[in-house]
């Protein structure tokens, strides 16, 4: 059973497209078709608006928090073709970088694992993926051109952990971990990309969806041999892709479930053992893999339902 521990009145003037908690779970960032990004302090069930960030000229689709070792930094992307990086300094938020190199809506942003530095991936409807890197007090960008025909809807980074490292004997040599990304697009494809000597190349093309891929999420890892990716689509399906490094480089799909409506988002828990799925049916469901390898729904909450602590369920 999932309980709703609190609700937040954002006072956005239009539809909310994304909401993300920071690393410590004490700040909430939201974005909306009203072109704004809002930041709230969320402590003990109470929320306080601390910033209303205005800089986009169209609906803001997604926000992403950087790791706190780099400070309080937030990225946002919008229909206005721009990505904006915001930073809090001395209690106030300011725009520190604006990337405007895309030819169409920027639909997805995600920061790389902290081990790679301050690096941001951005997926756009122009079909390309930009990689923004902050180094020596300046931003630089590289682009994966034509990553997806028609458009890219989602980007997600692979964890900075070598598959199988947990069960291998410790080495005095630090492993060289390659940067990897998984993307989803309007070509119905899920693609895995790898960086090599500063160049991004397509490593795998995963085909199983029959309509636009709306979201992808690479599962966190503690170093087990198996890598896992979740993808969801306009076709109503959520697919779990697995690759066992000990048996080769093949990604195997398994349909988690077929939903009655479009599935918009998939998101892993911090430990990677629970997957949250949300879709056009206004439900959020949680899924867990059984010991037999079957995915089971452990809870689902419809919009406006669930138990709010301290209140009667209605």
PDB file of C-alpha atoms in Angstrom:
ATOM      1  CA  UNK A   1       0.000   0.000   0.000  1.00  0.00           C
ATOM      2  CA  UNK A   2       1.328   3.423  -0.956  1.00  0.00           C
ATOM      3  CA  UNK A   3       0.414   6.390   1.221  1.00  0.00           C
ATOM      4  CA  UNK A   4       0.305   9.975  -0.004  1.00  0.00           C
ATOM      5  CA  UNK A   5       2.343  11.745   2.672  1.00  0.00           C
ATOM      6  CA  UNK A   6       1.710  15.265   1.409  1.00  0.00           C
ATOM      7  CA  UNK A   7       0.355  17.272  -1.498  1.00  0.00           C
ATOM      8  CA  UNK A   8       1.880  20.467  -2.855  1.00  0.00           C
ATOM      9  CA  UNK A   9      -0.166  23.382  -4.163  1.00  0.00           C
ATOM     10  CA  UNK A  10       2.306  24.735  -6.713  1.00  0.00           C
ATOM     11  CA  UNK A  11       0.111  27.631  -7.891  1.00  0.00           C
ATOM     12  CA  UNK A  12       1.240  26.912 -11.453  1.00  0.00           C
ATOM     13  CA  UNK A  13      -1.175  28.504 -13.914  1.00  0.00           C
ATOM     14  CA  UNK A  14      -1.169  25.588 -16.357  1.00  0.00           C
ATOM     15  CA  UNK A  15      -0.406  21.866 -16.599  1.00  0.00           C
ATOM     16  CA  UNK A  16       2.580  20.571 -14.589  1.00  0.00           C
ATOM     17  CA  UNK A  17       4.893  18.413 -16.711  1.00  0.00           C
ATOM     18  CA  UNK A  18       7.554  17.328 -14.228  1.00  0.00           C
ATOM     19  CA  UNK A  19       8.359  17.315 -10.517  1.00  0.00           C
ATOM     20  CA  UNK A  20      11.741  16.275  -9.119  1.00  0.00           C
ATOM     21  CA  UNK A  21      13.050  15.994  -5.566  1.00  0.00           C
ATOM     22  CA  UNK A  22      16.671  16.931  -4.943  1.00  0.00           C
ATOM     23  CA  UNK A  23      19.345  14.489  -3.735  1.00  0.00           C
ATOM     24  CA  UNK A  24      18.428  14.950  -0.057  1.00  0.00           C
ATOM     25  CA  UNK A  25      14.664  14.925  -0.589  1.00  0.00           C
ATOM     26  CA  UNK A  26      14.157  18.371   0.974  1.00  0.00           C
ATOM     27  CA  UNK A  27      13.617  20.437  -2.165  1.00  0.00           C
ATOM     28  CA  UNK A  28      11.095  20.018  -4.949  1.00  0.00           C
ATOM     29  CA  UNK A  29      11.403  21.504  -8.432  1.00  0.00           C
ATOM     30  CA  UNK A  30       8.349  21.681 -10.707  1.00  0.00           C
ATOM     31  CA  UNK A  31       7.830  22.939 -14.246  1.00  0.00           C
ATOM     32  CA  UNK A  32       4.761  23.804 -16.252  1.00  0.00           C
ATOM     33  CA  UNK A  33       3.186  24.981 -19.479  1.00  0.00           C
ATOM     34  CA  UNK A  34       2.994  28.383 -17.781  1.00  0.00           C
ATOM     35  CA  UNK A  35       6.703  28.689 -18.763  1.00  0.00           C
ATOM     36  CA  UNK A  36       7.948  28.741 -15.181  1.00  0.00           C
ATOM     37  CA  UNK A  37      10.112  26.563 -12.949  1.00  0.00           C
ATOM     38  CA  UNK A  38       9.305  26.636  -9.236  1.00  0.00           C
ATOM     39  CA  UNK A  39      11.393  25.440  -6.303  1.00  0.00           C
ATOM     40  CA  UNK A  40       9.928  24.525  -2.921  1.00  0.00           C
ATOM     41  CA  UNK A  41      11.425  23.652   0.433  1.00  0.00           C
ATOM     42  CA  UNK A  42       9.608  20.488   1.539  1.00  0.00           C
ATOM     43  CA  UNK A  43      10.202  19.715   5.197  1.00  0.00           C
ATOM     44  CA  UNK A  44       7.961  17.766   7.605  1.00  0.00           C
ATOM     45  CA  UNK A  45       5.111  17.776   5.117  1.00  0.00           C
ATOM     46  CA  UNK A  46       5.192  21.555   4.821  1.00  0.00           C
ATOM     47  CA  UNK A  47       6.194  23.272   1.589  1.00  0.00           C
ATOM     48  CA  UNK A  48       7.477  26.794   1.059  1.00  0.00           C
ATOM     49  CA  UNK A  49       8.006  28.435  -2.327  1.00  0.00           C
ATOM     50  CA  UNK A  50      11.620  29.651  -2.439  1.00  0.00           C
ATOM     51  CA  UNK A  51      12.040  30.500  -6.125  1.00  0.00           C
ATOM     52  CA  UNK A  52       9.955  31.178  -9.239  1.00  0.00           C
ATOM     53  CA  UNK A  53      12.344  30.956 -12.188  1.00  0.00           C
ATOM     54  CA  UNK A  54      11.376  32.703 -15.407  1.00  0.00           C
ATOM     55  CA  UNK A  55      13.508  32.429 -18.503  1.00  0.00           C
ATOM     56  CA  UNK A  56      11.782  30.059 -20.879  1.00  0.00           C
ATOM     57  CA  UNK A  57       9.476  31.279 -23.627  1.00  0.00           C
ATOM     58  CA  UNK A  58       7.396  28.110 -23.961  1.00  0.00           C
ATOM     59  CA  UNK A  59       6.136  25.137 -21.945  1.00  0.00           C
ATOM     60  CA  UNK A  60       8.856  23.657 -19.710  1.00  0.00           C
ATOM     61  CA  UNK A  61       8.901  19.884 -20.100  1.00  0.00           C
ATOM     62  CA  UNK A  62      11.467  18.609 -17.612  1.00  0.00           C
ATOM     63  CA  UNK A  63      13.798  19.567 -14.762  1.00  0.00           C
ATOM     64  CA  UNK A  64      16.848  17.782 -13.346  1.00  0.00           C
ATOM     65  CA  UNK A  65      18.957  18.310 -10.206  1.00  0.00           C
ATOM     66  CA  UNK A  66      22.740  17.997 -10.386  1.00  0.00           C
ATOM     67  CA  UNK A  67      24.588  16.134  -7.631  1.00  0.00           C
ATOM     68  CA  UNK A  68      25.005  18.416  -4.565  1.00  0.00           C
ATOM     69  CA  UNK A  69      28.813  18.103  -4.670  1.00  0.00           C
ATOM     70  CA  UNK A  70      28.567  20.695  -7.478  1.00  0.00           C
ATOM     71  CA  UNK A  71      26.272  23.008  -5.494  1.00  0.00           C
ATOM     72  CA  UNK A  72      22.539  23.635  -5.841  1.00  0.00           C
ATOM     73  CA  UNK A  73      22.203  23.369  -9.617  1.00  0.00           C
ATOM     74  CA  UNK A  74      19.058  22.687 -11.648  1.00  0.00           C
ATOM     75  CA  UNK A  75      18.587  22.204 -15.397  1.00  0.00           C
ATOM     76  CA  UNK A  76      15.353  22.795 -17.309  1.00  0.00           C
ATOM     77  CA  UNK A  77      14.319  22.209 -20.926  1.00  0.00           C
ATOM     78  CA  UNK A  78      11.496  23.645 -22.959  1.00  0.00           C
ATOM     79  CA  UNK A  79       9.462  23.794 -26.140  1.00  0.00           C
ATOM     80  CA  UNK A  80      11.345  27.060 -26.810  1.00  0.00           C
ATOM     81  CA  UNK A  81      14.361  24.953 -27.998  1.00  0.00           C
ATOM     82  CA  UNK A  82      16.428  26.005 -24.978  1.00  0.00           C
ATOM     83  CA  UNK A  83      18.101  24.357 -22.015  1.00  0.00           C
ATOM     84  CA  UNK A  84      18.751  26.589 -19.003  1.00  0.00           C
ATOM     85  CA  UNK A  85      21.067  25.786 -16.103  1.00  0.00           C
ATOM     86  CA  UNK A  86      20.175  27.538 -12.832  1.00  0.00           C
ATOM     87  CA  UNK A  87      22.286  27.856  -9.681  1.00  0.00           C
ATOM     88  CA  UNK A  88      21.548  29.011  -6.162  1.00  0.00           C
ATOM     89  CA  UNK A  89      24.082  31.403  -4.696  1.00  0.00           C
ATOM     90  CA  UNK A  90      23.669  33.244  -1.384  1.00  0.00           C
ATOM     91  CA  UNK A  91      20.022  32.245  -1.153  1.00  0.00           C
ATOM     92  CA  UNK A  92      18.966  33.443  -4.611  1.00  0.00           C
ATOM     93  CA  UNK A  93      18.687  31.557  -7.910  1.00  0.00           C
ATOM     94  CA  UNK A  94      20.258  32.778 -11.137  1.00  0.00           C
ATOM     95  CA  UNK A  95      20.673  31.561 -14.696  1.00  0.00           C
ATOM     96  CA  UNK A  96      24.305  30.534 -15.236  1.00  0.00           C
ATOM     97  CA  UNK A  97      24.057  29.013 -18.718  1.00  0.00           C
ATOM     98  CA  UNK A  98      21.652  28.890 -21.632  1.00  0.00           C
ATOM     99  CA  UNK A  99      22.028  26.379 -24.458  1.00  0.00           C
ATOM    100  CA  UNK A 100      20.137  27.272 -27.612  1.00  0.00           C
ATOM    101  CA  UNK A 101      21.705  25.020 -30.245  1.00  0.00           C
ATOM    102  CA  UNK A 102      18.647  22.872 -30.996  1.00  0.00           C
ATOM    103  CA  UNK A 103      16.253  23.409 -33.885  1.00  0.00           C
ATOM    104  CA  UNK A 104      13.147  22.177 -32.097  1.00  0.00           C
ATOM    105  CA  UNK A 105      11.682  21.458 -28.652  1.00  0.00           C
ATOM    106  CA  UNK A 106      14.079  20.040 -26.042  1.00  0.00           C
ATOM    107  CA  UNK A 107      12.140  17.260 -24.343  1.00  0.00           C
ATOM    108  CA  UNK A 108      14.457  15.644 -21.801  1.00  0.00           C
ATOM    109  CA  UNK A 109      17.463  16.525 -19.626  1.00  0.00           C
ATOM    110  CA  UNK A 110      19.472  14.394 -17.216  1.00  0.00           C
ATOM    111  CA  UNK A 111      22.767  14.915 -15.383  1.00  0.00           C
ATOM    112  CA  UNK A 112      25.459  12.273 -15.683  1.00  0.00           C
ATOM    113  CA  UNK A 113      26.669  10.324 -12.620  1.00  0.00           C
ATOM    114  CA  UNK A 114      28.837  12.583 -10.451  1.00  0.00           C
ATOM    115  CA  UNK A 115      31.963  10.567 -11.272  1.00  0.00           C
ATOM    116  CA  UNK A 116      31.909  12.006 -14.805  1.00  0.00           C
ATOM    117  CA  UNK A 117      31.793  15.640 -13.687  1.00  0.00           C
ATOM    118  CA  UNK A 118      29.114  18.234 -14.353  1.00  0.00           C
ATOM    119  CA  UNK A 119      27.740  16.787 -17.609  1.00  0.00           C
ATOM    120  CA  UNK A 120      24.184  17.153 -18.932  1.00  0.00           C
ATOM    121  CA  UNK A 121      22.445  15.177 -21.689  1.00  0.00           C
ATOM    122  CA  UNK A 122      19.597  16.841 -23.613  1.00  0.00           C
ATOM    123  CA  UNK A 123      17.235  15.110 -26.059  1.00  0.00           C
ATOM    124  CA  UNK A 124      15.375  17.141 -28.671  1.00  0.00           C
ATOM    125  CA  UNK A 125      12.556  16.856 -31.215  1.00  0.00           C
ATOM    126  CA  UNK A 126      15.113  17.783 -33.893  1.00  0.00           C
ATOM    127  CA  UNK A 127      16.370  14.196 -33.481  1.00  0.00           C
ATOM    128  CA  UNK A 128      19.677  15.049 -31.841  1.00  0.00           C
ATOM    129  CA  UNK A 129      21.124  14.673 -28.349  1.00  0.00           C
ATOM    130  CA  UNK A 130      23.417  17.353 -26.890  1.00  0.00           C
ATOM    131  CA  UNK A 131      26.019  16.630 -24.223  1.00  0.00           C
ATOM    132  CA  UNK A 132      26.880  19.764 -22.213  1.00  0.00           C
ATOM    133  CA  UNK A 133      30.068  19.703 -20.118  1.00  0.00           C
ATOM    134  CA  UNK A 134      31.287  22.235 -17.538  1.00  0.00           C
ATOM    135  CA  UNK A 135      35.050  22.319 -17.251  1.00  0.00           C
ATOM    136  CA  UNK A 136      37.531  25.003 -16.214  1.00  0.00           C
ATOM    137  CA  UNK A 137      34.797  27.608 -15.692  1.00  0.00           C
ATOM    138  CA  UNK A 138      33.265  27.220 -19.132  1.00  0.00           C
ATOM    139  CA  UNK A 139      30.606  25.167 -20.880  1.00  0.00           C
ATOM    140  CA  UNK A 140      31.236  23.120 -24.003  1.00  0.00           C
ATOM    141  CA  UNK A 141      28.868  20.968 -26.039  1.00  0.00           C
ATOM    142  CA  UNK A 142      28.989  17.977 -28.331  1.00  0.00           C
ATOM    143  CA  UNK A 143      26.063  16.625 -30.307  1.00  0.00           C
ATOM    144  CA  UNK A 144      24.850  13.206 -31.368  1.00  0.00           C
ATOM    145  CA  UNK A 145      23.231  14.184 -34.652  1.00  0.00           C
ATOM    146  CA  UNK A 146      20.275  12.233 -35.997  1.00  0.00           C
ATOM    147  CA  UNK A 147      20.131  10.058 -32.881  1.00  0.00           C
ATOM    148  CA  UNK A 148      16.453   9.403 -33.623  1.00  0.00           C
ATOM    149  CA  UNK A 149      14.568  10.215 -36.808  1.00  0.00           C
ATOM    150  CA  UNK A 150      11.537  12.455 -36.157  1.00  0.00           C
ATOM    151  CA  UNK A 151      12.696  13.216 -32.595  1.00  0.00           C
ATOM    152  CA  UNK A 152      14.225  12.163 -29.262  1.00  0.00           C
ATOM    153  CA  UNK A 153      11.884  12.021 -26.264  1.00  0.00           C
ATOM    154  CA  UNK A 154      14.059  10.686 -23.418  1.00  0.00           C
ATOM    155  CA  UNK A 155      17.656  10.407 -22.208  1.00  0.00           C
ATOM    156  CA  UNK A 156      19.055   8.407 -19.281  1.00  0.00           C
ATOM    157  CA  UNK A 157      22.644   7.752 -18.145  1.00  0.00           C
ATOM    158  CA  UNK A 158      24.148   4.394 -17.301  1.00  0.00           C
ATOM    159  CA  UNK A 159      25.468   4.165 -13.725  1.00  0.00           C
ATOM    160  CA  UNK A 160      29.202   4.751 -13.263  1.00  0.00           C
ATOM    161  CA  UNK A 161      29.682   1.160 -12.108  1.00  0.00           C
ATOM    162  CA  UNK A 162      31.378  -1.650 -14.008  1.00  0.00           C
ATOM    163  CA  UNK A 163      28.887  -4.551 -14.400  1.00  0.00           C
ATOM    164  CA  UNK A 164      30.095  -7.511 -12.352  1.00  0.00           C
ATOM    165  CA  UNK A 165      32.525  -5.472 -10.235  1.00  0.00           C
ATOM    166  CA  UNK A 166      30.726  -6.453  -7.018  1.00  0.00           C
ATOM    167  CA  UNK A 167      31.588 -10.140  -7.401  1.00  0.00           C
ATOM    168  CA  UNK A 168      35.029  -9.736  -8.948  1.00  0.00           C
ATOM    169  CA  UNK A 169      38.152  -9.657  -6.763  1.00  0.00           C
ATOM    170  CA  UNK A 170      39.200  -6.109  -5.870  1.00  0.00           C
ATOM    171  CA  UNK A 171      41.795  -4.527  -8.087  1.00  0.00           C
ATOM    172  CA  UNK A 172      44.353  -1.900  -7.207  1.00  0.00           C
ATOM    173  CA  UNK A 173      43.793  -0.381 -10.622  1.00  0.00           C
ATOM    174  CA  UNK A 174      40.842   1.964 -10.957  1.00  0.00           C
ATOM    175  CA  UNK A 175      38.651   0.786 -13.852  1.00  0.00           C
ATOM    176  CA  UNK A 176      38.088   3.119 -16.775  1.00  0.00           C
ATOM    177  CA  UNK A 177      34.318   3.465 -16.938  1.00  0.00           C
ATOM    178  CA  UNK A 178      32.912   4.529 -20.287  1.00  0.00           C
ATOM    179  CA  UNK A 179      30.084   7.047 -20.477  1.00  0.00           C
ATOM    180  CA  UNK A 180      26.895   5.431 -21.759  1.00  0.00           C
ATOM    181  CA  UNK A 181      23.431   6.780 -22.517  1.00  0.00           C
ATOM    182  CA  UNK A 182      20.098   5.233 -23.372  1.00  0.00           C
ATOM    183  CA  UNK A 183      17.665   7.249 -25.474  1.00  0.00           C
ATOM    184  CA  UNK A 184      14.110   6.768 -26.702  1.00  0.00           C
ATOM    185  CA  UNK A 185      12.538   8.315 -29.772  1.00  0.00           C
ATOM    186  CA  UNK A 186       9.683   8.808 -32.201  1.00  0.00           C
ATOM    187  CA  UNK A 187      11.185   6.099 -34.431  1.00  0.00           C
ATOM    188  CA  UNK A 188       9.891   3.517 -31.876  1.00  0.00           C
ATOM    189  CA  UNK A 189      13.507   2.673 -30.989  1.00  0.00           C
ATOM    190  CA  UNK A 190      15.540   2.508 -27.797  1.00  0.00           C
ATOM    191  CA  UNK A 191      19.235   3.194 -28.458  1.00  0.00           C
ATOM    192  CA  UNK A 192      22.355   2.815 -26.341  1.00  0.00           C
ATOM    193  CA  UNK A 193      25.256   5.182 -26.958  1.00  0.00           C
ATOM    194  CA  UNK A 194      28.873   4.976 -25.826  1.00  0.00           C
ATOM    195  CA  UNK A 195      31.528   7.671 -25.684  1.00  0.00           C
ATOM    196  CA  UNK A 196      34.965   6.771 -26.979  1.00  0.00           C
ATOM    197  CA  UNK A 197      37.732   9.403 -27.202  1.00  0.00           C
ATOM    198  CA  UNK A 198      35.172  12.192 -27.111  1.00  0.00           C
ATOM    199  CA  UNK A 199      33.038  10.681 -29.883  1.00  0.00           C
ATOM    200  CA  UNK A 200      29.592   9.210 -29.278  1.00  0.00           C
ATOM    201  CA  UNK A 201      28.682   6.088 -31.237  1.00  0.00           C
ATOM    202  CA  UNK A 202      25.585   3.892 -31.334  1.00  0.00           C
ATOM    203  CA  UNK A 203      26.325   0.673 -29.427  1.00  0.00           C
ATOM    204  CA  UNK A 204      22.918  -1.039 -29.560  1.00  0.00           C
ATOM    205  CA  UNK A 205      19.559  -0.519 -31.239  1.00  0.00           C
ATOM    206  CA  UNK A 206      16.716  -2.121 -29.270  1.00  0.00           C
ATOM    207  CA  UNK A 207      13.521  -2.872 -31.197  1.00  0.00           C
ATOM    208  CA  UNK A 208      10.328  -4.055 -29.496  1.00  0.00           C
ATOM    209  CA  UNK A 209       7.980  -1.058 -29.245  1.00  0.00           C
ATOM    210  CA  UNK A 210       5.371  -0.426 -31.932  1.00  0.00           C
ATOM    211  CA  UNK A 211       4.890   3.304 -31.273  1.00  0.00           C
ATOM    212  CA  UNK A 212       6.825   6.327 -29.972  1.00  0.00           C
ATOM    213  CA  UNK A 213       9.093   5.609 -27.000  1.00  0.00           C
ATOM    214  CA  UNK A 214       8.140   8.141 -24.337  1.00  0.00           C
ATOM    215  CA  UNK A 215      10.698   7.447 -21.596  1.00  0.00           C
ATOM    216  CA  UNK A 216      13.782   5.388 -20.810  1.00  0.00           C
ATOM    217  CA  UNK A 217      15.420   4.735 -17.444  1.00  0.00           C
ATOM    218  CA  UNK A 218      18.722   2.956 -16.812  1.00  0.00           C
ATOM    219  CA  UNK A 219      18.537   1.050 -13.537  1.00  0.00           C
ATOM    220  CA  UNK A 220      20.982   1.966 -10.727  1.00  0.00           C
ATOM    221  CA  UNK A 221      23.650  -0.669 -10.108  1.00  0.00           C
ATOM    222  CA  UNK A 222      25.704  -1.935  -7.191  1.00  0.00           C
ATOM    223  CA  UNK A 223      27.992  -3.886  -9.503  1.00  0.00           C
ATOM    224  CA  UNK A 224      26.020  -7.034 -10.323  1.00  0.00           C
ATOM    225  CA  UNK A 225      26.742  -8.582 -13.734  1.00  0.00           C
ATOM    226  CA  UNK A 226      23.310  -7.700 -15.116  1.00  0.00           C
ATOM    227  CA  UNK A 227      22.460  -4.284 -16.549  1.00  0.00           C
ATOM    228  CA  UNK A 228      18.792  -3.274 -16.738  1.00  0.00           C
ATOM    229  CA  UNK A 229      16.878  -0.606 -18.673  1.00  0.00           C
ATOM    230  CA  UNK A 230      13.160   0.214 -18.556  1.00  0.00           C
ATOM    231  CA  UNK A 231      11.347   1.806 -21.500  1.00  0.00           C
ATOM    232  CA  UNK A 232       7.745   2.867 -22.012  1.00  0.00           C
ATOM    233  CA  UNK A 233       5.796   3.825 -25.069  1.00  0.00           C
ATOM    234  CA  UNK A 234       2.752   5.265 -26.724  1.00  0.00           C
ATOM    235  CA  UNK A 235       1.897   1.606 -27.462  1.00  0.00           C
ATOM    236  CA  UNK A 236       0.927   1.144 -23.783  1.00  0.00           C
ATOM    237  CA  UNK A 237       3.771  -1.248 -23.014  1.00  0.00           C
ATOM    238  CA  UNK A 238       6.592  -1.112 -20.486  1.00  0.00           C
ATOM    239  CA  UNK A 239       9.580  -3.238 -21.477  1.00  0.00           C
ATOM    240  CA  UNK A 240      12.435  -4.337 -19.220  1.00  0.00           C
ATOM    241  CA  UNK A 241      15.689  -4.838 -21.133  1.00  0.00           C
ATOM    242  CA  UNK A 242      18.462  -6.890 -19.503  1.00  0.00           C
ATOM    243  CA  UNK A 243      22.036  -7.618 -20.523  1.00  0.00           C
ATOM    244  CA  UNK A 244      24.255 -10.045 -18.633  1.00  0.00           C
ATOM    245  CA  UNK A 245      27.878  -9.005 -19.050  1.00  0.00           C
ATOM    246  CA  UNK A 246      29.075 -12.513 -18.227  1.00  0.00           C
ATOM    247  CA  UNK A 247      27.212 -14.101 -21.146  1.00  0.00           C
ATOM    248  CA  UNK A 248      27.713 -11.520 -23.857  1.00  0.00           C
ATOM    249  CA  UNK A 249      26.429  -8.227 -25.132  1.00  0.00           C
ATOM    250  CA  UNK A 250      22.831  -9.063 -26.033  1.00  0.00           C
ATOM    251  CA  UNK A 251      19.907  -7.096 -24.604  1.00  0.00           C
ATOM    252  CA  UNK A 252      16.820  -9.232 -23.972  1.00  0.00           C
ATOM    253  CA  UNK A 253      13.343  -7.644 -23.743  1.00  0.00           C
ATOM    254  CA  UNK A 254      10.590  -8.700 -21.357  1.00  0.00           C
ATOM    255  CA  UNK A 255       7.180  -7.008 -21.348  1.00  0.00           C
ATOM    256  CA  UNK A 256       6.458  -5.841 -17.809  1.00  0.00           C
ATOM    257  CA  UNK A 257       2.816  -5.096 -18.594  1.00  0.00           C
ATOM    258  CA  UNK A 258       0.460  -3.881 -21.310  1.00  0.00           C
ATOM    259  CA  UNK A 259      -1.489  -0.842 -20.117  1.00  0.00           C
ATOM    260  CA  UNK A 260      -4.733   0.495 -21.567  1.00  0.00           C
ATOM    261  CA  UNK A 261      -3.301   3.923 -22.305  1.00  0.00           C
ATOM    262  CA  UNK A 262      -0.055   5.654 -23.235  1.00  0.00           C
ATOM    263  CA  UNK A 263       2.709   5.235 -20.625  1.00  0.00           C
ATOM    264  CA  UNK A 264       4.544   8.524 -20.093  1.00  0.00           C
ATOM    265  CA  UNK A 265       7.218   7.853 -17.487  1.00  0.00           C
ATOM    266  CA  UNK A 266       9.273   5.108 -15.861  1.00  0.00           C
ATOM    267  CA  UNK A 267      11.498   5.742 -12.828  1.00  0.00           C
ATOM    268  CA  UNK A 268      13.653   3.458 -10.665  1.00  0.00           C
ATOM    269  CA  UNK A 269      14.003   3.619  -6.909  1.00  0.00           C
ATOM    270  CA  UNK A 270      17.437   4.603  -5.591  1.00  0.00           C
ATOM    271  CA  UNK A 271      18.308   0.954  -4.960  1.00  0.00           C
ATOM    272  CA  UNK A 272      16.982  -0.126  -8.354  1.00  0.00           C
ATOM    273  CA  UNK A 273      14.628  -2.828  -7.067  1.00  0.00           C
ATOM    274  CA  UNK A 274      11.309  -0.995  -7.614  1.00  0.00           C
ATOM    275  CA  UNK A 275      10.059   0.617 -10.826  1.00  0.00           C
ATOM    276  CA  UNK A 276       7.430   3.368 -10.813  1.00  0.00           C
ATOM    277  CA  UNK A 277       5.221   3.626 -13.910  1.00  0.00           C
ATOM    278  CA  UNK A 278       2.862   6.494 -14.736  1.00  0.00           C
ATOM    279  CA  UNK A 279       0.600   6.912 -17.723  1.00  0.00           C
ATOM    280  CA  UNK A 280      -2.458   8.359 -19.384  1.00  0.00           C
ATOM    281  CA  UNK A 281      -4.760   6.455 -17.023  1.00  0.00           C
ATOM    282  CA  UNK A 282      -3.753   8.900 -14.229  1.00  0.00           C
ATOM    283  CA  UNK A 283      -2.261   6.060 -12.183  1.00  0.00           C
ATOM    284  CA  UNK A 284       1.160   5.516 -10.663  1.00  0.00           C
ATOM    285  CA  UNK A 285       1.984   1.845 -10.171  1.00  0.00           C
ATOM    286  CA  UNK A 286       5.004   0.276  -8.459  1.00  0.00           C
ATOM    287  CA  UNK A 287       6.547  -2.939  -9.781  1.00  0.00           C
ATOM    288  CA  UNK A 288       9.029  -5.377  -8.288  1.00  0.00           C
ATOM    289  CA  UNK A 289      10.737  -8.444  -9.725  1.00  0.00           C
ATOM    290  CA  UNK A 290       9.986 -11.706  -7.929  1.00  0.00           C
ATOM    291  CA  UNK A 291      12.579 -14.375  -7.159  1.00  0.00           C
ATOM    292  CA  UNK A 292      11.220 -16.276 -10.162  1.00  0.00           C
ATOM    293  CA  UNK A 293      12.025 -13.328 -12.440  1.00  0.00           C
ATOM    294  CA  UNK A 294       8.410 -12.192 -12.917  1.00  0.00           C
ATOM    295  CA  UNK A 295       7.461  -8.537 -12.541  1.00  0.00           C
ATOM    296  CA  UNK A 296       4.589  -7.977 -10.114  1.00  0.00           C
ATOM    297  CA  UNK A 297       2.570  -4.869  -9.301  1.00  0.00           C
ATOM    298  CA  UNK A 298       3.024  -4.173  -5.603  1.00  0.00           C
ATOM    299  CA  UNK A 299       0.898  -1.011  -5.458  1.00  0.00           C
ATOM    300  CA  UNK A 300      -0.968   1.496  -7.569  1.00  0.00           C
ATOM    301  CA  UNK A 301      -2.460   4.871  -6.733  1.00  0.00           C
ATOM    302  CA  UNK A 302      -4.960   6.720  -8.901  1.00  0.00           C
ATOM    303  CA  UNK A 303      -5.018  10.466  -9.218  1.00  0.00           C
ATOM    304  CA  UNK A 304      -6.660  12.007  -6.169  1.00  0.00           C
ATOM    305  CA  UNK A 305      -6.692   8.719  -4.271  1.00  0.00           C
ATOM    306  CA  UNK A 306      -4.481   7.164  -1.606  1.00  0.00           C
ATOM    307  CA  UNK A 307      -4.159   7.836   2.072  1.00  0.00           C
ATOM    308  CA  UNK A 308      -2.879  11.220   3.162  1.00  0.00           C
ATOM    309  CA  UNK A 309      -1.278  10.961   6.579  1.00  0.00           C
ATOM    310  CA  UNK A 310      -3.391  12.525   9.286  1.00  0.00           C
ATOM    311  CA  UNK A 311      -6.522  12.547   7.115  1.00  0.00           C
ATOM    312  CA  UNK A 312      -9.388  10.189   6.420  1.00  0.00           C
ATOM    313  CA  UNK A 313      -9.356   8.515   3.036  1.00  0.00           C
ATOM    314  CA  UNK A 314     -12.119   9.823   0.806  1.00  0.00           C
TER     315      UNK A 314
END
